[in-house]
Each structure stands twice: as structure tokens, then as C-alpha cells.
Coordinates of C-alpha atoms in Angstrom, one line a residue:
X7 CA 13.8 -2.0 29.5
X8 CA 15.2 -2.1 26.0
X9 CA 16.7 -5.5 25.6
X10 CA 20.4 -5.6 25.1
X11 CA 21.0 -7.9 22.2
X12 CA 23.0 -8.4 19.0
X13 CA 21.1 -7.1 16.0
X14 CA 20.7 -9.8 13.3
X15 CA 20.3 -8.1 10.0
X16 CA 18.2 -9.8 7.3
X17 CA 19.8 -8.6 4.1
X18 CA 17.3 -7.7 1.4
X19 CA 17.9 -5.6 -1.7
X20 CA 18.3 -1.9 -0.8
X21 CA 15.2 -0.7 -2.5
X22 CA 12.9 -3.0 -0.6
X23 CA 14.7 -2.0 2.6
X24 CA 14.0 1.6 1.7
X25 CA 10.3 1.0 1.7
X26 CA 10.5 -0.9 4.9
X27 CA 12.5 1.7 6.8
X28 CA 10.3 4.5 5.4
X29 CA 7.1 2.9 6.9
X30 CA 6.3 5.2 9.8
X31 CA 2.7 4.5 10.7
X32 CA 1.2 7.3 8.5
X33 CA -1.9 5.5 7.3
X34 CA -3.6 5.8 4.0
X35 CA -7.4 5.7 4.0
X36 CA -8.6 2.1 3.4
X37 CA -11.8 1.0 1.8
X38 CA -12.9 -2.7 1.5
X39 CA -14.2 -3.7 -1.8
X40 CA -15.7 -6.5 -3.8
X41 CA -14.7 -4.8 -7.1
X42 CA -11.4 -6.7 -7.4
X43 CA -11.0 -10.2 -8.8
X44 CA -9.3 -13.1 -7.0
X45 CA -5.8 -12.2 -8.3
X46 CA -6.0 -8.5 -7.3
X47 CA -5.0 -7.5 -3.8
X48 CA -5.5 -3.8 -3.7
X49 CA -6.1 -0.8 -5.9
X50 CA -4.6 2.7 -5.4
X51 CA -5.2 5.7 -7.7
X52 CA -6.1 3.3 -10.5
X53 CA -3.1 1.0 -10.1
X54 CA -3.7 -2.6 -9.1
X55 CA -1.3 -4.7 -7.0
X56 CA -1.7 -8.4 -7.7
X57 CA -1.4 -11.5 -5.6
X58 CA 1.6 -12.4 -7.7
X59 CA 3.4 -9.3 -6.7
X60 CA 2.7 -9.9 -3.0
X61 CA 4.0 -13.5 -3.4
X62 CA 7.2 -12.2 -5.0
X63 CA 7.9 -9.8 -2.1
X64 CA 6.7 -12.1 0.6
X65 CA 8.5 -15.3 -0.4
X66 CA 11.7 -13.4 -1.0
X67 CA 11.5 -12.0 2.5
X68 CA 10.8 -15.5 3.8
X69 CA 13.8 -17.0 2.0
X70 CA 16.0 -14.4 3.6
X71 CA 14.7 -15.1 7.1
X72 CA 15.1 -18.8 6.6
X73 CA 18.8 -18.4 5.7
X74 CA 19.3 -16.6 9.0
X75 CA 16.9 -18.3 11.4
X76 CA 16.1 -21.7 9.8
X77 CA 12.8 -23.1 8.5
X78 CA 11.3 -23.7 11.9
X79 CA 10.8 -19.9 12.5
X80 CA 7.4 -19.7 11.0
X81 CA 5.4 -21.4 13.7
X82 CA 7.0 -19.2 16.4
X83 CA 5.0 -16.5 18.2
X84 CA 5.9 -12.9 17.9
X85 CA 3.7 -11.1 20.4
X86 CA 0.1 -11.9 19.4
X87 CA 1.1 -13.0 15.9
X88 CA 3.0 -15.8 14.3
X89 CA 6.2 -15.0 12.4
X90 CA 4.3 -15.8 9.2
X91 CA 1.6 -13.3 10.0
X92 CA 4.2 -10.7 10.8
X93 CA 6.1 -11.2 7.6
X94 CA 2.8 -11.2 5.6
X95 CA 2.0 -7.8 7.1
X96 CA 5.5 -6.5 6.5
X97 CA 5.3 -7.5 2.8
X98 CA 2.0 -5.8 2.4
X99 CA 3.3 -2.6 4.0
X100 CA 6.3 -2.6 1.8
X101 CA 4.2 -3.0 -1.3
X102 CA 1.9 -0.3 -0.3
X103 CA 4.7 2.1 0.3
X104 CA 6.3 1.1 -3.0
X105 CA 3.1 2.0 -4.8
X106 CA 2.7 5.3 -2.9
X107 CA 6.2 6.4 -3.8
X108 CA 5.8 5.6 -7.4
X109 CA 2.6 7.6 -7.5
X110 CA 4.4 10.5 -6.0
X111 CA 7.2 10.1 -8.6
X112 CA 4.7 10.2 -11.4
X113 CA 3.0 13.2 -9.9
X114 CA 6.4 15.0 -9.9
X115 CA 7.3 13.8 -13.4
X116 CA 10.1 11.5 -12.3
X117 CA 10.2 8.9 -15.1
X118 CA 12.3 6.2 -16.6
X119 CA 14.5 6.9 -19.7
X120 CA 14.6 4.5 -22.6
X121 CA 17.8 2.8 -21.4
X122 CA 16.4 2.2 -18.0
X123 CA 13.2 0.7 -19.4
X124 CA 15.2 -1.7 -21.6
X125 CA 17.4 -2.8 -18.7
X126 CA 14.3 -3.4 -16.5
X127 CA 12.5 -5.4 -19.2
X128 CA 15.6 -7.5 -19.8
X129 CA 16.0 -8.2 -16.0
X130 CA 12.3 -9.1 -15.7
X131 CA 12.5 -11.5 -18.6
X132 CA 15.6 -13.1 -17.3
X133 CA 14.2 -13.7 -13.8
X134 CA 10.8 -14.8 -15.0
X135 CA 12.3 -17.3 -17.5
X136 CA 14.3 -18.8 -14.6
X137 CA 11.2 -19.8 -12.7
X138 CA 9.7 -23.2 -12.8
X139 CA 6.2 -23.8 -14.1
X140 CA 5.1 -25.0 -10.7
X141 CA 6.4 -21.8 -9.0
X142 CA 4.7 -19.6 -11.6
X143 CA 1.3 -21.4 -11.3
X144 CA 1.4 -21.8 -7.5
X145 CA 2.3 -18.1 -6.8
X146 CA 0.2 -16.7 -9.7
X147 CA 3.2 -14.8 -11.0
X148 CA 3.2 -13.1 -14.4
X149 CA 6.1 -11.5 -16.3
X150 CA 4.2 -8.2 -15.9
X151 CA 4.3 -8.6 -12.2
X152 CA 8.0 -8.9 -12.2
X153 CA 8.4 -5.9 -14.5
X154 CA 6.0 -3.8 -12.5
X155 CA 8.0 -4.4 -9.3
X156 CA 11.4 -3.8 -11.0
X157 CA 10.0 -0.5 -12.4
X158 CA 8.7 0.5 -9.0
X159 CA 12.0 -0.3 -7.4
X160 CA 13.8 2.0 -9.9
X161 CA 11.3 4.8 -9.7
X162 CA 11.5 4.7 -5.9
X163 CA 15.3 5.1 -6.1
X164 CA 15.0 8.0 -8.5
X165 CA 12.3 9.7 -6.4
X166 CA 14.3 9.3 -3.2
X167 CA 17.5 10.6 -4.9
X168 CA 15.6 13.6 -6.2
X169 CA 15.3 14.8 -2.6
X170 CA 18.5 13.5 -1.1
X171 CA 21.3 13.4 -3.6
X172 CA 22.4 17.0 -3.2
X173 CA 22.4 17.1 0.6
X174 CA 25.6 18.0 2.3
X175 CA 25.8 15.9 5.4
X176 CA 28.7 15.6 7.8
X177 CA 28.8 13.1 10.7
X178 CA 31.6 13.4 13.2
X179 CA 33.7 10.5 14.5
X180 CA 32.3 11.1 17.9
X181 CA 28.7 10.8 16.8
X182 CA 29.4 7.7 14.7
X183 CA 32.0 6.0 17.0
X184 CA 31.6 2.2 17.3
X185 CA 33.1 0.3 20.2
X186 CA 33.7 -3.3 21.2
X187 CA 33.0 -4.4 24.8
X188 CA 32.6 -7.5 26.9
X189 CA 30.0 -7.6 29.7
X190 CA 28.9 -9.7 32.6
X191 CA 25.1 -9.6 33.2
X192 CA 23.2 -10.5 36.4
X193 CA 19.5 -10.4 35.8
X194 CA 17.0 -9.2 38.4
X195 CA 13.8 -10.6 37.0
X196 CA 12.2 -13.9 35.7
X197 CA 9.5 -14.7 33.3
X198 CA 6.1 -16.1 34.4
X199 CA 4.1 -18.7 32.5
X200 CA 2.7 -16.0 30.2
X201 CA 6.3 -14.8 29.4
X202 CA 5.8 -11.6 31.3
X203 CA 8.7 -10.1 33.2
X204 CA 8.4 -10.4 37.0
X205 CA 11.0 -8.5 39.1
X206 CA 12.8 -10.4 41.8
X207 CA 12.0 -9.5 45.4
X208 CA 14.0 -6.6 46.9
X209 CA 15.9 -9.1 49.1
X210 CA 17.0 -11.2 46.1
X211 CA 17.8 -8.1 44.1
X212 CA 20.1 -6.8 46.8
X213 CA 21.7 -10.2 47.1
X214 CA 22.5 -10.1 43.3
X215 CA 23.9 -6.6 43.6
X216 CA 26.3 -7.8 46.3
X217 CA 27.3 -10.6 44.0
X218 CA 28.0 -8.2 41.2
X219 CA 30.1 -6.1 43.5
X220 CA 32.0 -9.2 44.6
X221 CA 32.7 -10.0 40.9
X222 CA 33.9 -6.5 40.3
X223 CA 36.4 -6.9 43.2
X224 CA 37.6 -10.2 41.7
X225 CA 38.3 -8.4 38.4
X226 CA 40.2 -5.6 40.3
X227 CA 42.3 -8.3 41.9
X228 CA 43.3 -9.7 38.6
X229 CA 40.7 -12.4 37.8
X230 CA 40.1 -13.0 34.1
X231 CA 37.0 -11.2 32.9
X232 CA 35.9 -13.8 30.3
X233 CA 36.3 -16.6 32.8
X234 CA 34.1 -14.8 35.3
X235 CA 31.6 -14.1 32.6
X236 CA 31.4 -17.8 31.7
X237 CA 30.9 -18.6 35.3
X238 CA 28.4 -15.9 36.4
X239 CA 26.8 -14.1 33.5
X240 CA 23.1 -14.6 32.6
X241 CA 23.9 -13.5 29.1
X242 CA 25.3 -16.2 26.8
X243 CA 26.9 -13.5 24.6
X244 CA 30.1 -12.0 25.9
X245 CA 31.2 -9.6 23.1
X246 CA 29.2 -6.7 21.8
X247 CA 30.0 -4.2 19.0
X248 CA 27.7 -1.2 18.8
X249 CA 27.4 2.6 18.3
X250 CA 25.3 5.1 20.2
X251 CA 21.6 4.7 20.5
X252 CA 21.6 0.9 20.5
X253 CA 21.9 -0.2 24.1
X254 CA 20.0 1.0 27.2
X255 CA 21.1 4.4 28.3
X256 CA 23.0 3.4 31.5
X257 CA 24.9 0.6 29.7
X258 CA 25.7 2.9 26.8
X259 CA 27.0 5.8 29.0
X260 CA 29.2 3.5 31.0
X261 CA 30.6 1.7 27.9
X262 CA 31.4 4.8 26.0
X263 CA 33.2 6.4 29.0
X264 CA 35.7 3.5 29.0
X265 CA 39.1 3.4 27.3
X266 CA 40.8 0.2 26.1
X267 CA 41.0 -2.5 28.8
X268 CA 39.2 -0.4 31.4
X269 CA 36.4 -2.0 33.4
X270 CA 33.3 -0.2 34.6
X271 CA 31.8 -0.2 38.1
X272 CA 28.6 -2.1 38.5
X273 CA 26.1 -0.6 36.1
X274 CA 22.5 -0.6 37.3
X275 CA 19.7 -1.0 34.8
X276 CA 16.0 -1.8 35.1
X277 CA 16.5 -5.5 34.3
X278 CA 19.8 -6.2 36.1
X279 CA 23.4 -5.4 36.8
X280 CA 26.3 -5.2 34.3
X281 CA 30.0 -5.0 34.5
X282 CA 31.5 -3.8 31.3
X283 CA 35.1 -4.2 29.9
X284 CA 36.2 -2.1 26.9
X285 CA 38.0 -4.1 24.3
X286 CA 38.3 -1.4 21.7
X287 CA 37.2 2.2 22.3
X288 CA 37.2 3.0 18.5
X289 CA 36.7 0.6 15.6
X290 CA 37.7 2.4 12.5
X291 CA 35.9 0.3 9.8
X292 CA 32.7 -0.1 11.8
X293 CA 32.7 3.6 12.6
X294 CA 33.0 4.4 8.9
X295 CA 30.1 2.1 8.2
X296 CA 28.0 3.6 11.0
X297 CA 28.6 7.0 9.5
X298 CA 27.1 5.8 6.3
X299 CA 24.1 4.5 8.2
X300 CA 23.6 7.8 10.0
X301 CA 23.8 9.6 6.7
X302 CA 21.2 7.3 5.3
X303 CA 19.0 7.9 8.3
X304 CA 19.3 11.6 7.8
X305 CA 18.4 11.3 4.2
X306 CA 15.4 9.1 5.1
X307 CA 14.2 11.7 7.5
X308 CA 14.4 14.4 4.8
X309 CA 12.5 12.3 2.3
X310 CA 9.8 11.4 4.9
X311 CA 9.1 15.0 5.6
X312 CA 7.8 15.2 2.0
X313 CA 6.5 11.7 1.5
X314 CA 4.4 11.3 4.7
X315 CA 2.1 14.2 4.0
X316 CA 1.6 13.0 0.4
X317 CA 1.0 9.4 1.6
X318 CA -1.8 10.7 3.9
X319 CA -3.7 12.0 0.9
X320 CA -4.0 8.6 -0.7
X321 CA -6.7 6.0 -0.2
X322 CA -6.8 2.4 -1.4
X323 CA -9.3 -0.4 -1.9
X324 CA -8.4 -3.7 -0.3
X325 CA -9.7 -7.0 -1.5
X326 CA -10.2 -8.2 2.1
X327 CA -11.5 -11.6 0.9
X328 CA -8.2 -12.3 -0.8
X329 CA -6.1 -10.8 2.0
X330 CA -7.7 -12.8 4.7
X331 CA -7.5 -16.1 2.8
X332 CA -3.8 -15.6 2.0
X333 CA -1.8 -17.9 4.2
X334 CA 1.8 -17.9 2.8
X335 CA 2.0 -21.7 3.0
X336 CA 2.9 -22.6 -0.6
X337 CA 5.4 -25.5 -0.9
X338 CA 7.9 -26.5 -3.6
X339 CA 8.3 -22.9 -4.8
X340 CA 11.6 -21.1 -5.5
X341 CA 12.0 -17.4 -6.4
X342 CA 15.7 -17.2 -5.5
X343 CA 17.4 -14.4 -7.2
X344 CA 14.4 -12.0 -7.5
X345 CA 16.3 -9.0 -6.0
X346 CA 19.7 -10.2 -7.2
X347 CA 18.6 -10.2 -10.8
X348 CA 17.3 -6.7 -10.5
X349 CA 20.5 -5.5 -9.0
X350 CA 22.8 -7.3 -11.5
X351 CA 21.0 -6.2 -14.7
X352 CA 19.5 -2.8 -13.6
X353 CA 21.4 -1.2 -10.7
X354 CA 24.9 -2.0 -11.9
X355 CA 24.4 -0.9 -15.5

């Protein structure tokens, strides 16, 4: 079952997010090579991505994650990987997509004008000059690394806009509607020692269903919903705000059928039973924001229809020795402001 949970959004600059969201599993051909030096990570169509560029992207992502989850996150497991390994792979995928999009832009003669080049150089100089000597040396960052990435960010935006800026997209309130609910959850499974879900016995599941029905009767008789949730719910979170396509289907259908202050019957899902109370059946600001997200998704899909076939034609050489040795464990480094400086001096001008 798709887990019902609040989405914690890690906010990176929009252009890096673009590359992350555009990653769809379309693989370029990969060749391992010994023809790159110790500061070169991969080569694609004559362009070389350096270790310094990987560090800039990787440690920026890590800083953002630490702001949300804390510094202890990196030793935690995420499936068969650690969080550090997952972020390392994410940074690599983002960089590879960034290079692929800029190659596509060059092929289609999407270029920077003189004012854009000047703004990018100024931003790169400003950020690089803010770095400590220790950070520069430890992460092998050069001024050219910063300028290369800032240039790639801007070319990515221009290439993306060349396919999407003239689209006429209309999203209805119904499709974008965001609601606020409270819910009481009674689970019907447990985790074993290997953190695998194990369903309860039929007898215990039936007992829990009867308990859910009893709670629903208490609500009907005037009992306070939040008080009952505090007493009975297996979910520490009481309030959820979401649009369509986020929650499991049965939960979503029941929630969106409710009006303000209405309470659902017991909702049956694969992992347990829910009782849902509608707090707001239409959140105006959140719905407007969701419309923007849906428009963005539509634009992404349009761009991907062109980008994915192009991406499949590319191949790259990976310096596997450098990649395997890269452990993202540098200490006493600080690249705060990498994306902010780009945005302040390039995007807003």
C-alpha cells in the first residue's frame, strides 16, 4: 500500500529540481574509462564534468537535507543504501541530466546572450570568492566549475522554456482542489525483524474492524474526533492537507466525497482502517498552488517527450575509479549560498 504521510519538501533551486524531476530512467549508454584524470568524473560529447562540480551539487543537497532532517540522517538506511549513497546517486543523476540538456540546447542553437554571460560570470565570481581556502581545497572547486554549472542552469531554463513557454494550459478547480482532513488510523499489520510488513491474523483484523466501527459510533454520538484520535489512532499525525493523487485510492475517494465537518464511514485499505473528518473541503490558496504544480507537471511531460529520445542517443565515459572512491565525507566545508547566489545575480536580473 502506498504509505499515507506528509510530504516533506527539500527546497533546492528550481533549476536543479528541474533536472531531478526530469529524471525518468531513460539511460544513456555508459562506458568505463581510464582516460580521465583524478579530478574528472565523466565525459559526455567532449564535455567533462569534474569532481568539483559533483561536490558543489552534492554538498548543496546535503545542506538542504540537514536543515530539514538534522545531521544524523546520513547513517540511516534507505532500502539497501545509506542516505549518503542515495544522495550521491541523486547528485550524479542531476549532473548528467544537466549536461544532456545543455548538449541538446547547443544542438538546437539555444545560447546565452552577452548580458546573460556577464551576469553568470559575476555570480560565479561572487560565490567563489565567498568560499574559504579549506573548502576550495577539500572539495577541489575551481571558479570554472561554478561558472560551468551556472551556465548550465541558465541554458537548461532557456531550453525548457523554448518548448513550454507558449503552451496554453488550463487546470480546473476540481482537478486541483486541495482539502484538509483529520483521520483516525487503526493499522492491520506489524513489522518483522527485517522491517517487512506482516499482516495481522484474520481474527485480529476483524477485531480491529469492530473497534473502528465502535469509534465511528462514538463520533456519531457526539464524541470529539481529535480526542478519539489521540486515544486510538496508530498515526501520530492528525491533520493532512493534500490534493488528488497523493493518498491511497480508497482514502482519497472517501476524503474528497466529504463536505465541511462531515465524517466518513470506516474506510478499508490494505494496511488498515481509517475514519476521516473533513475540516475544509476547499483550500483556496493551496488549490491555486496546486494548479501551478499541475501546470508544471504538464510542461515537464511535454519537454520529456522531446528530451528522452535525445537523451537515449548519448553515451558517456565514467571514471569508475573516482566514482567508487567518492564517499561524501568531507568535514569543515561550507558552500552555503551556491544556488541562492545564482538566483540573486542571474535569475532576478
